PDB file of C-alpha atoms and ligand atoms in Angstrom:
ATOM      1  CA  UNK J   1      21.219  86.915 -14.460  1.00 37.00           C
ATOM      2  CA  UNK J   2      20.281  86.167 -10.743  1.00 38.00           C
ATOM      3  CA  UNK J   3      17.170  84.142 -10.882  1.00 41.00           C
ATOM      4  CA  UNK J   4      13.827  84.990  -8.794  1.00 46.00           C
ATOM      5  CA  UNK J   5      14.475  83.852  -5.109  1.00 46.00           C
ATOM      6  CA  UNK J   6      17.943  84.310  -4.654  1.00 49.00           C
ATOM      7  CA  UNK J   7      19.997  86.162  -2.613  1.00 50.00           C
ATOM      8  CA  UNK J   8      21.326  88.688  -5.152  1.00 53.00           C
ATOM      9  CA  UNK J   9      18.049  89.097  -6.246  1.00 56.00           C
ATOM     10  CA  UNK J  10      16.397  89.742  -2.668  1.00 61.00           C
ATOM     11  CA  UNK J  11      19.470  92.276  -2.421  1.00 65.00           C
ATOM     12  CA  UNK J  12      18.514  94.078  -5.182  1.00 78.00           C
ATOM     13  CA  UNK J  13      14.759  94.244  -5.049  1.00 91.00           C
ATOM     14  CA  UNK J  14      12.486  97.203  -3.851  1.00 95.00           C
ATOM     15  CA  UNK J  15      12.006  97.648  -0.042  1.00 97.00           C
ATOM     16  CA  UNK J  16       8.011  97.929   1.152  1.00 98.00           C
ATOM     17  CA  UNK J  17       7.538 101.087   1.116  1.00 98.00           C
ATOM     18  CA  UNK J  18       4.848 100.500   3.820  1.00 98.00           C
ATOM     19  CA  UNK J  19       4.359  97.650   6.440  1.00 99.00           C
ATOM     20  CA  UNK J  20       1.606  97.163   8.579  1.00 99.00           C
ATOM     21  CA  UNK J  21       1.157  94.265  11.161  1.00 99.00           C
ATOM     22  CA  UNK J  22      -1.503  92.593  12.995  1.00 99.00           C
ATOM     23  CA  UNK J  23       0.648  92.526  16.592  1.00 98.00           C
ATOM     24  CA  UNK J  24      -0.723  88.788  17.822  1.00 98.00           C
ATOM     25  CA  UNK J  25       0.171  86.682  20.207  1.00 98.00           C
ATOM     26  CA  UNK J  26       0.384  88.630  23.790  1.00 98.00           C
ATOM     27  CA  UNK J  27      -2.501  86.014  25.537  1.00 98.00           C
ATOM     28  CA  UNK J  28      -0.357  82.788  24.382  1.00 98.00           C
ATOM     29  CA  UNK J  29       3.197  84.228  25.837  1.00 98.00           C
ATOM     30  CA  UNK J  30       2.026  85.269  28.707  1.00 98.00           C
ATOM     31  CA  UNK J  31       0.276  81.889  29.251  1.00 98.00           C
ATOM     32  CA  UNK J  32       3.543  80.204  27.882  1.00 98.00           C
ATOM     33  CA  UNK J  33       5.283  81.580  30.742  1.00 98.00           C
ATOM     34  CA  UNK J  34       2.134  81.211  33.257  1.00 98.00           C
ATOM     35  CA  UNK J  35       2.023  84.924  33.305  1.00 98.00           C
ATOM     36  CA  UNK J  36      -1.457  86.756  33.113  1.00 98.00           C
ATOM     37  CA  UNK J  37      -2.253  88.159  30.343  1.00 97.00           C
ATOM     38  CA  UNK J  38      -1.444  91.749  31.148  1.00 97.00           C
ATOM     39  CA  UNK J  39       2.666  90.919  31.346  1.00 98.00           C
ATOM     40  CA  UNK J  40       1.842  89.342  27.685  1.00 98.00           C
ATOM     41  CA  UNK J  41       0.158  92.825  26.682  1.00 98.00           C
ATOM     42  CA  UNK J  42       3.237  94.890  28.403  1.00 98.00           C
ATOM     43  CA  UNK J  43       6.342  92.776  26.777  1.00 98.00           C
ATOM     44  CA  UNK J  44       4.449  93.295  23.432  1.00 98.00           C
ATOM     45  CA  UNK J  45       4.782  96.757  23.644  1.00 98.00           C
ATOM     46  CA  UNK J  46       8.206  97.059  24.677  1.00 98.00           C
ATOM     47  CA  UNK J  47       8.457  95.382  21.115  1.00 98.00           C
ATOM     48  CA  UNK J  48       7.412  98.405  19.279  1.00 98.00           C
ATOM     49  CA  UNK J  49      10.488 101.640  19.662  1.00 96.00           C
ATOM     50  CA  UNK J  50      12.629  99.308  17.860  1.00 97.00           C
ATOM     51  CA  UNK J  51      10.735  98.357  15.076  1.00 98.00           C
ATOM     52  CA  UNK J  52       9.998 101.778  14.395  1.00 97.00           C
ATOM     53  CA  UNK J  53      13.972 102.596  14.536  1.00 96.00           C
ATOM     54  CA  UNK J  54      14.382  99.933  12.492  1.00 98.00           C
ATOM     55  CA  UNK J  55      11.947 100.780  10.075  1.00 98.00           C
ATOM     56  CA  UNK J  56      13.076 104.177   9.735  1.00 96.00           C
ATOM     57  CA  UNK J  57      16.844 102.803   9.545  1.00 96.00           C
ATOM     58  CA  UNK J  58      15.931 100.631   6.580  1.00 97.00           C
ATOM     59  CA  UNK J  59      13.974 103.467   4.710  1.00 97.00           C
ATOM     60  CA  UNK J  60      10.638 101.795   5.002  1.00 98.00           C
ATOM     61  CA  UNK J  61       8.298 105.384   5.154  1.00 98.00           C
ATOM     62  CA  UNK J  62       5.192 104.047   6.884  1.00 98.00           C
ATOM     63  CA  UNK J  63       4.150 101.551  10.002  1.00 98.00           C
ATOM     64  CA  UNK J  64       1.022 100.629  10.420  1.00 99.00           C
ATOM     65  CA  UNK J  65       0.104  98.554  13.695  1.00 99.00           C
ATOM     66  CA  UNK J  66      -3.124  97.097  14.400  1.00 99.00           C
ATOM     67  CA  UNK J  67      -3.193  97.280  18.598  1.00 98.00           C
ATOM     68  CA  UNK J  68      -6.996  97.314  19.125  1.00 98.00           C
ATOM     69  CA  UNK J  69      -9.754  96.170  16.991  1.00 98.00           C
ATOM     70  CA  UNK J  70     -13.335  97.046  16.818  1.00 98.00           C
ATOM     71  CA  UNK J  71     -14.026  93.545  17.786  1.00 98.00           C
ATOM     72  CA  UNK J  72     -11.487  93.638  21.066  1.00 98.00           C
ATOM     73  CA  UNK J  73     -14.772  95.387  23.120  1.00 98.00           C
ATOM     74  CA  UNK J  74     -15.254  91.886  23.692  1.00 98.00           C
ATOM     75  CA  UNK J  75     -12.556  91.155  25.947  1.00 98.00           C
ATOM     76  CA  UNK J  76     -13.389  90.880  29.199  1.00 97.00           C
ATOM     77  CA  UNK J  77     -13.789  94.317  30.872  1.00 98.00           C
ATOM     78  CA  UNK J  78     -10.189  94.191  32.669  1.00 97.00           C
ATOM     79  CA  UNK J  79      -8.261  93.542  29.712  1.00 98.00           C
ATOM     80  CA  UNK J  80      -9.897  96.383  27.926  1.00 98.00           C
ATOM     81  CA  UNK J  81      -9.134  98.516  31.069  1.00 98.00           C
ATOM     82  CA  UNK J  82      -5.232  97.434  30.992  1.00 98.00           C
ATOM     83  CA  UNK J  83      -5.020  97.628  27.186  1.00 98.00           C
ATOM     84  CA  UNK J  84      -6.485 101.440  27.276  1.00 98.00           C
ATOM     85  CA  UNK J  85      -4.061 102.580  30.076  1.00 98.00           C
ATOM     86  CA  UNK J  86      -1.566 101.087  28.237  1.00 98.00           C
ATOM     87  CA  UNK J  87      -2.024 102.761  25.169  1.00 98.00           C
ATOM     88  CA  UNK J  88      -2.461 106.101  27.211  1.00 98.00           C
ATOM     89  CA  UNK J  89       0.936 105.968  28.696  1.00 98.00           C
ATOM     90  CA  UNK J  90       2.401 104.982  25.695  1.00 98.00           C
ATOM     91  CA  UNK J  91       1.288 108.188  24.100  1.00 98.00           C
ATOM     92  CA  UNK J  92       2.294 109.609  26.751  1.00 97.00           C
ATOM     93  CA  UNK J  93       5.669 108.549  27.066  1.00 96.00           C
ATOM     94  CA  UNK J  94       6.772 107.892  23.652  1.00 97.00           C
ATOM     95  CA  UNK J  95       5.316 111.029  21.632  1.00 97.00           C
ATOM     96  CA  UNK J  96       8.907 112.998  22.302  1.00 96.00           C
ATOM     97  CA  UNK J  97      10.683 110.491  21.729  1.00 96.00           C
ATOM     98  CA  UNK J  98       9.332 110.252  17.893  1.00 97.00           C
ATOM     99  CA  UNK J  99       9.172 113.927  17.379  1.00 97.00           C
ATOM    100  CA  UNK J 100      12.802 113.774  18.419  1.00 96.00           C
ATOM    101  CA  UNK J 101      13.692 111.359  15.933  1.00 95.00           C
ATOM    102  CA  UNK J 102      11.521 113.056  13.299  1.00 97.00           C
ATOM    103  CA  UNK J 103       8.594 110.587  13.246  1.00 97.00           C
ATOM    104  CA  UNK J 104       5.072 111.491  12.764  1.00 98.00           C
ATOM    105  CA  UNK J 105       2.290 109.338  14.883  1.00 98.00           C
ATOM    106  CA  UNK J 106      -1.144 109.274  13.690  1.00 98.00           C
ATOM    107  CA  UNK J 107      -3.925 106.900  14.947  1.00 98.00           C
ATOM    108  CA  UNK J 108      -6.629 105.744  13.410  1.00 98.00           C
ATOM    109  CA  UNK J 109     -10.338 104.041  13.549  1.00 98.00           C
ATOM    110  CA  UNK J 110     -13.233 105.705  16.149  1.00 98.00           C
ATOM    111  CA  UNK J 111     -12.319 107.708  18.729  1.00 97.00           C
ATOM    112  CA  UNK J 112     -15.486 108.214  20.607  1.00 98.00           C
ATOM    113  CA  UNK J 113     -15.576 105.028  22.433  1.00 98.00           C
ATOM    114  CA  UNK J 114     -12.384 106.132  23.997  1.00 98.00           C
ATOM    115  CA  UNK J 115     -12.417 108.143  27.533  1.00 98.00           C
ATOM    116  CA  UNK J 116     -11.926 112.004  26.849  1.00 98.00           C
ATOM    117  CA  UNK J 117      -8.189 111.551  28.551  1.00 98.00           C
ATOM    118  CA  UNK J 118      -7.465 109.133  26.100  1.00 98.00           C
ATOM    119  CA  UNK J 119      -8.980 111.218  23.353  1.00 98.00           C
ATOM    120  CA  UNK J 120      -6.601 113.821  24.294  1.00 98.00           C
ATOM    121  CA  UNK J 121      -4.212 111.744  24.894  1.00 98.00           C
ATOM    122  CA  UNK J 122      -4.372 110.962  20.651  1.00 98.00           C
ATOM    123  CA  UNK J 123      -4.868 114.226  19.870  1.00 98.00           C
ATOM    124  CA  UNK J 124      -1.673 115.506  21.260  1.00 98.00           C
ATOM    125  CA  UNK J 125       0.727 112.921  20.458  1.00 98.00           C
ATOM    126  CA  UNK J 126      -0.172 113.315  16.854  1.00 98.00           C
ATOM    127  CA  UNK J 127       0.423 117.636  17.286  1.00 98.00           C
ATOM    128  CA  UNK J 128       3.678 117.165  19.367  1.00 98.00           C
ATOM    129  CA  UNK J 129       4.682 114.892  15.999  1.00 98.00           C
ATOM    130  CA  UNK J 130       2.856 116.259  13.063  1.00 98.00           C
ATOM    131  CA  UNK J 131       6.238 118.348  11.892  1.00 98.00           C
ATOM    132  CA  UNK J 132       7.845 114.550  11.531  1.00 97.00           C
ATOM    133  CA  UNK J 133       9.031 114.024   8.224  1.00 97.00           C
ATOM    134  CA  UNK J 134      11.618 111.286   8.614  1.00 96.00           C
ATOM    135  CA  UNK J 135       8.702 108.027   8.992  1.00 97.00           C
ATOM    136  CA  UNK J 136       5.219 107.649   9.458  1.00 98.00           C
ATOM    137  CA  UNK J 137       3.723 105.593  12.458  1.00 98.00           C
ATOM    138  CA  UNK J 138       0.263 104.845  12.393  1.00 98.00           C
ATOM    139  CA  UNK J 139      -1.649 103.158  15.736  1.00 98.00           C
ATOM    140  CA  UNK J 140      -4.913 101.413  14.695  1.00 99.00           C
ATOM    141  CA  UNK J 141      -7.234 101.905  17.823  1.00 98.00           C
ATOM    142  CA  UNK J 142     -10.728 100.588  17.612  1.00 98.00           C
ATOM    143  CA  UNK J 143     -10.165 100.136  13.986  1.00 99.00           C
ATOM    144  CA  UNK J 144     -11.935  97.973  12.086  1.00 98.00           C
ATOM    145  CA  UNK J 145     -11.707  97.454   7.898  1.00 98.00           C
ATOM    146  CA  UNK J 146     -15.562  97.235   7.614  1.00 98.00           C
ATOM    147  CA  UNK J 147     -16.048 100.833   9.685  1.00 98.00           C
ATOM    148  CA  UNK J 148     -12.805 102.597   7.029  1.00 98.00           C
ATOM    149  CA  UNK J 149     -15.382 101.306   4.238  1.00 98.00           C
ATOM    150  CA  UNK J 150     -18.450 102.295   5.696  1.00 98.00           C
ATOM    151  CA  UNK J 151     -16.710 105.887   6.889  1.00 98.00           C
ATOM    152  CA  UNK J 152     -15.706 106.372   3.246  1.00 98.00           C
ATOM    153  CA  UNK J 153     -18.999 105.775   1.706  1.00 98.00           C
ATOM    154  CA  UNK J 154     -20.815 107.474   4.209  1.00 98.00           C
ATOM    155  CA  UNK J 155     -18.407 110.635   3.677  1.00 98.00           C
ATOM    156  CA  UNK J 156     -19.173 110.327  -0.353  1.00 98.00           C
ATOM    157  CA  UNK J 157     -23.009 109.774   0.481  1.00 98.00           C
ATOM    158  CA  UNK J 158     -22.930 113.105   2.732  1.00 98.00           C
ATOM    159  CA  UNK J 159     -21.115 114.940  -0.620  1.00 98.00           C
ATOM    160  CA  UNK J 160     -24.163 113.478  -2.872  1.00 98.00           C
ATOM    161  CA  UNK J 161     -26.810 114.589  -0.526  1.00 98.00           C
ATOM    162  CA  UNK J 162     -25.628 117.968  -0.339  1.00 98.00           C
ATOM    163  CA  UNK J 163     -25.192 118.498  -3.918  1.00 98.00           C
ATOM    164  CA  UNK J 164     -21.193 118.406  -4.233  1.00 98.00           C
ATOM    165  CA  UNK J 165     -20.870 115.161  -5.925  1.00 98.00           C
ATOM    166  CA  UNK J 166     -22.670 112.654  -8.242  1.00 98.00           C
ATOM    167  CA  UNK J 167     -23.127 109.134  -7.683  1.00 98.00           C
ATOM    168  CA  UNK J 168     -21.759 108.377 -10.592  1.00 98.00           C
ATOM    169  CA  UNK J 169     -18.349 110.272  -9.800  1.00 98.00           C
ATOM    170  CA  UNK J 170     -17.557 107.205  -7.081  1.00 98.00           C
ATOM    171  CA  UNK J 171     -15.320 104.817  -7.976  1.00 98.00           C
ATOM    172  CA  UNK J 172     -12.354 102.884  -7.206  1.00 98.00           C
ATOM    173  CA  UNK J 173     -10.187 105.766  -7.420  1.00 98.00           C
ATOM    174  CA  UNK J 174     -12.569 108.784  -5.383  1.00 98.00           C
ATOM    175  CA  UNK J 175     -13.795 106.171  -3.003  1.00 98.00           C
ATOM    176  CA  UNK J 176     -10.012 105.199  -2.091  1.00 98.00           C
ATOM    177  CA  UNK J 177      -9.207 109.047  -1.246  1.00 98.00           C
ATOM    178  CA  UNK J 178     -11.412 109.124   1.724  1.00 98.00           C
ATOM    179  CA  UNK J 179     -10.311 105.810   3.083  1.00 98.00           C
ATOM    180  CA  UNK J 180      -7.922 106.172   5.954  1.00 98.00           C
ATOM    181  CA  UNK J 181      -4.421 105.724   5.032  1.00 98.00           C
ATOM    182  CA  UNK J 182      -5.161 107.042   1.825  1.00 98.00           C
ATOM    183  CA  UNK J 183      -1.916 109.918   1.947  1.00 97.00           C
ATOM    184  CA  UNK J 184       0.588 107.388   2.890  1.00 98.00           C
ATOM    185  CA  UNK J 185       2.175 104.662   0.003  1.00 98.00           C
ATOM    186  CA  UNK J 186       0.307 101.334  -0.256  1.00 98.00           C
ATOM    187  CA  UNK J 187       0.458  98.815   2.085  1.00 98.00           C
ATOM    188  CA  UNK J 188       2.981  96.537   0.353  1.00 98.00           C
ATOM    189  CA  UNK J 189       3.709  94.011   3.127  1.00 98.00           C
ATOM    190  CA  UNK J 190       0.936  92.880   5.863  1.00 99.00           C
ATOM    191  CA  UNK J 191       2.719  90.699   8.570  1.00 99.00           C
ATOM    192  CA  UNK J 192       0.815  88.676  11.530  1.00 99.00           C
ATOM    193  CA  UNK J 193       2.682  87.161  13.853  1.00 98.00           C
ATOM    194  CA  UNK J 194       1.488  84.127  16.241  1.00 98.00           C
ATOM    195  CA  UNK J 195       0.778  81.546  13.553  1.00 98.00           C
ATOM    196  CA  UNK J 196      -3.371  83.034  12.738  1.00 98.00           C
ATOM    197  CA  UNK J 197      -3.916  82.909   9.449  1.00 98.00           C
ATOM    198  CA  UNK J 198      -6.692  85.776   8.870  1.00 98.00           C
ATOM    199  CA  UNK J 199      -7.312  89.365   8.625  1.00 98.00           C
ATOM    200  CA  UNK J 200      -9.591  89.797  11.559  1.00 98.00           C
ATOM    201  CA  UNK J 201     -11.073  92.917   9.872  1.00 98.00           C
ATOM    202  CA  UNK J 202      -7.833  95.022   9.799  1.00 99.00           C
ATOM    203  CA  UNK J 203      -7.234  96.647   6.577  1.00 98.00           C
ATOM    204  CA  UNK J 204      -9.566  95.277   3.728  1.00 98.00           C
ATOM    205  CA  UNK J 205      -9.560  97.884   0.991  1.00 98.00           C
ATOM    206  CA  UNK J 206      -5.984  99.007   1.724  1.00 98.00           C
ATOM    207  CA  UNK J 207      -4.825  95.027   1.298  1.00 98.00           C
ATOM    208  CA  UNK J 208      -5.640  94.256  -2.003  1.00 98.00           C
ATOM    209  CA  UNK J 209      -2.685  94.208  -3.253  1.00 98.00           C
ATOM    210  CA  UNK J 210       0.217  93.598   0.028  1.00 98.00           C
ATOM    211  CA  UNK J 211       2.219  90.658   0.162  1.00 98.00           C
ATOM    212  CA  UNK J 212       0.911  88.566   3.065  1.00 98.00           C
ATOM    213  CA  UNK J 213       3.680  87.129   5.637  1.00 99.00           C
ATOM    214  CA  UNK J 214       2.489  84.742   8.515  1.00 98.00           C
ATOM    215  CA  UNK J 215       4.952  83.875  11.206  1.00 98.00           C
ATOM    216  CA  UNK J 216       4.751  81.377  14.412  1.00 98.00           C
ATOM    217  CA  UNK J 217       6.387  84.035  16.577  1.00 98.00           C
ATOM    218  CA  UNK J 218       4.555  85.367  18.598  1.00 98.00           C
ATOM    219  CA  UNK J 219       4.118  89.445  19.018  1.00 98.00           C
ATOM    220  CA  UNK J 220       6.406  89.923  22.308  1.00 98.00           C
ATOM    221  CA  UNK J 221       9.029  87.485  20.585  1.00 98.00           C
ATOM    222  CA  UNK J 222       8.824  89.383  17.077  1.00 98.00           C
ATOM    223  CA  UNK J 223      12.016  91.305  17.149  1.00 98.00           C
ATOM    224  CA  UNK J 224      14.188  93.258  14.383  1.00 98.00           C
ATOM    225  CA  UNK J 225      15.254  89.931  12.895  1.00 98.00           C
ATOM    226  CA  UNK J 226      11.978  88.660  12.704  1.00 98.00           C
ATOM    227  CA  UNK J 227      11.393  92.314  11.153  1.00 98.00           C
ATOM    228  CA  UNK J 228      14.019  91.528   8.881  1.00 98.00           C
ATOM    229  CA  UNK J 229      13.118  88.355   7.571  1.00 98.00           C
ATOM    230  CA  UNK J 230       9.706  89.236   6.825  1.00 98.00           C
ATOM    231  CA  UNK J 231      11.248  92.067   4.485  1.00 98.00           C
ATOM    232  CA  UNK J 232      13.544  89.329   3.151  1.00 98.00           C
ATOM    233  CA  UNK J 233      10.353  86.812   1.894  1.00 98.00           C
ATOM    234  CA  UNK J 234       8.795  90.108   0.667  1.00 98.00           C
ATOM    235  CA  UNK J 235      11.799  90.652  -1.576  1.00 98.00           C
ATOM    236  CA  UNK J 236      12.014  87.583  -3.107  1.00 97.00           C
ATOM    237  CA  UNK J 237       8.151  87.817  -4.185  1.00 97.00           C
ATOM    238  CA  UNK J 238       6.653  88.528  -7.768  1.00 96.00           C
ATOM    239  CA  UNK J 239       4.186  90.851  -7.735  1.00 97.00           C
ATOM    240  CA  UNK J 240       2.349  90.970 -11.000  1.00 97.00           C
ATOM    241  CA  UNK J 241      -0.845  93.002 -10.204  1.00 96.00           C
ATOM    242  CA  UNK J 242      -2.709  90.940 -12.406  1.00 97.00           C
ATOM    243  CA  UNK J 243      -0.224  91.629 -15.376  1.00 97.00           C
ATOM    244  CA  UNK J 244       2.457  89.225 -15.847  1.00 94.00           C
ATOM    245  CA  UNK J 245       6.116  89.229 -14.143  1.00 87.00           C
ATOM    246  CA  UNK J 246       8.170  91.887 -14.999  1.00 71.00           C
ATOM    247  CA  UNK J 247      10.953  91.406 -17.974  1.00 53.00           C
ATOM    248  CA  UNK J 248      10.909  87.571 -19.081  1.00 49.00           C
ATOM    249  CA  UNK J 249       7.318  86.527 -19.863  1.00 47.00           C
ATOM    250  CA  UNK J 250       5.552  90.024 -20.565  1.00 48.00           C
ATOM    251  CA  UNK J 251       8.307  90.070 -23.315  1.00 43.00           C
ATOM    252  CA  UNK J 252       7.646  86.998 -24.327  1.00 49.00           C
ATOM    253  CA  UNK J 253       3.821  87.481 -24.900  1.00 49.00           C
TER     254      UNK J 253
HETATM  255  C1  IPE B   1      -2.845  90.691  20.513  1.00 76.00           C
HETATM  256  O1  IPE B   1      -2.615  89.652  21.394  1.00 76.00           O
HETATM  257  C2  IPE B   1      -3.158  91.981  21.237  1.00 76.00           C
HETATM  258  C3  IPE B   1      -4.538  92.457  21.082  1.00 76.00           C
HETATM  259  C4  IPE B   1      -5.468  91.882  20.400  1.00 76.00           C
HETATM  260  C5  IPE B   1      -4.851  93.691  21.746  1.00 76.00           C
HETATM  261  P1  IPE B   1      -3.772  88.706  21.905  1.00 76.00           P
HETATM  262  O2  IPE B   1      -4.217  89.192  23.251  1.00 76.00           O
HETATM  263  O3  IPE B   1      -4.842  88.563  20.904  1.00 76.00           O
HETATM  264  O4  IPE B   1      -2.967  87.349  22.070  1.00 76.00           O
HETATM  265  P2  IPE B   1      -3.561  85.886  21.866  1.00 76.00           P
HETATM  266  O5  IPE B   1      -4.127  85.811  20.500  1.00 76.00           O
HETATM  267  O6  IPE B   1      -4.598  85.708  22.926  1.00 76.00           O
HETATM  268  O7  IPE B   1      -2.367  85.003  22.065  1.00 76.00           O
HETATM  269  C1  IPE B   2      -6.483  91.007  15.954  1.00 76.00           C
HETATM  270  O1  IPE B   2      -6.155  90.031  16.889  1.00 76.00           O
HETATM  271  C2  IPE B   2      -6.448  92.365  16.579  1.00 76.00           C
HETATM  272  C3  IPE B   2      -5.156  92.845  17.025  1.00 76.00           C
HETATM  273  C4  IPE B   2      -4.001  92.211  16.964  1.00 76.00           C
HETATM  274  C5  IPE B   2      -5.150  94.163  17.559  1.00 76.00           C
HETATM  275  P1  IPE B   2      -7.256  89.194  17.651  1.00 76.00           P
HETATM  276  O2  IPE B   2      -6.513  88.279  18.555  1.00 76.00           O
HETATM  277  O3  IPE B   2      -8.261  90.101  18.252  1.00 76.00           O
HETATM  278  O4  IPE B   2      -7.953  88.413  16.459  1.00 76.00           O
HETATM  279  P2  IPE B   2      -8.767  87.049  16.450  1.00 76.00           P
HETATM  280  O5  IPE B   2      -9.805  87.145  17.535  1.00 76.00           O
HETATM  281  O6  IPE B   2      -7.793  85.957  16.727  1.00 76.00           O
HETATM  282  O7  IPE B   2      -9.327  86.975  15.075  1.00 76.00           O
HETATM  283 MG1   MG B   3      -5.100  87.221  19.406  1.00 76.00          MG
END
């Protein structure tokens, strides 16, 4: 029998079914290279139609990428700018490109601190895409972990108030349905690139059970091999859930 950790058994094991990634590292590249920020912000997204080829090549069904958080207001008012018109012509210029390959977009976190061309921007990239049924992208934009939580509870709350629901009917399992993300398999692998080591209030409910993976690269340098070797690690983990490893000890208890 292979043992854990090697290659036969990283061969063998399950794929993630769903990665998400906190895309990190644009400011340091471009500084690497004594470029302004902006060039760091463009190169990183130039990183992103391959991964999702990829992605969909190796059967992984869902993407998640964290590109703006509810915290990123803070940068100073010209990044924002550059960031938003970035993300605007990406829409724009990538939405037919995933409906051709059978990919369906979806972003989410607030929309109504984005300008209404942006808005609409969102809204139809997600209808040219929403017949996709070959991989699931999904953009967090002003996303932040704490607002998903607060949405969900203030969604139940509404339900109570009006009649529909009782408090005691919310638990793990109702809350989780109104979380974003909720339709779409578990997050089983969370990847952030440029060496941080924290959440920075992406997912938080939706992580409680991924596989973390930290890598030095940073985001404009994270490529389909870095891709691949992040699936790699994930493969050769144990994931017990709080029960014990499957096979070998639970048998032995
Ligand atoms: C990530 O790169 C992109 C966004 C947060 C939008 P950063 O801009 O945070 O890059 P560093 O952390 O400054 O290197
Ligand atoms: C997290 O990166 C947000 C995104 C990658 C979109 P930040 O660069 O904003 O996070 P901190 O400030 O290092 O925690
Ligand atoms: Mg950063």
């Amino acid at each position: 029998m292979a043992s854990r950790g090697s290659a036969d058994s990283a061969q063998s094991a399950p794929l993630p079914r769903h990665i998400a990634i906190i895309m990190d590292g644009n400011g340091r590249w471009a500084a690497q290279r004594s470029l302004p920020t902006t060039a760091g912000h463009k190169a990183g997204v130039e990183r992103i139609r391959d991964l999702i080829s990829a992605c969909k090549e190796r059967g992984v069904e869902a993407l998640t990428l964290f590109a703006f958080s509810s915290e990123n207001w803070q940068r100073p008012p010209k990044e924002v700018e550059l960031l938003m018109s970035l993300f605007h012509s990406y829409l724009r210029k990538e939405a037919r490109r995933m409906q051709e390959e059978g990919v369906r977009l979806r972003v989410i976190g607030r929309r109504d601190r984005f300008s209404a061309r942006l808005q609409r921007a969102i809204a139809e990239a997600e209808e040219i895409t929403c017949a996709g049924t070959r991989g699931n992208l999904v953009i967090a934009a002003d996303y932040g972990g704490q607002w998903d939580i607060a949405q969900a509870a203030r969604a139940m709350a509404e339900e109570v108030a009006a009649g529909r629901r009782t408090p005691e009917s919310i638990t793990e399992e109702t809350l989780a349905d109104y979380m974003q993300l909720a339709d779409l398999p578990p997050v089983d692998l969370l990847i952030r690139s440029s060496g941080e080591q924290r959440i920075s209030n992406f997912i938080l409910w939706q992580a409680a059970y991924s596989e973390f993976y930290f890598t030095d690269t940073l985001w404009p340098d994270f490529g389909v091999e870095a891709l691949d070797a992040a699936i790699g690690a994930f493969q050769r983990r144990d994931r017990r859930f709080g029960g014990r490893s499957g096979g070998g000890l639970a048998a032995q208890a």
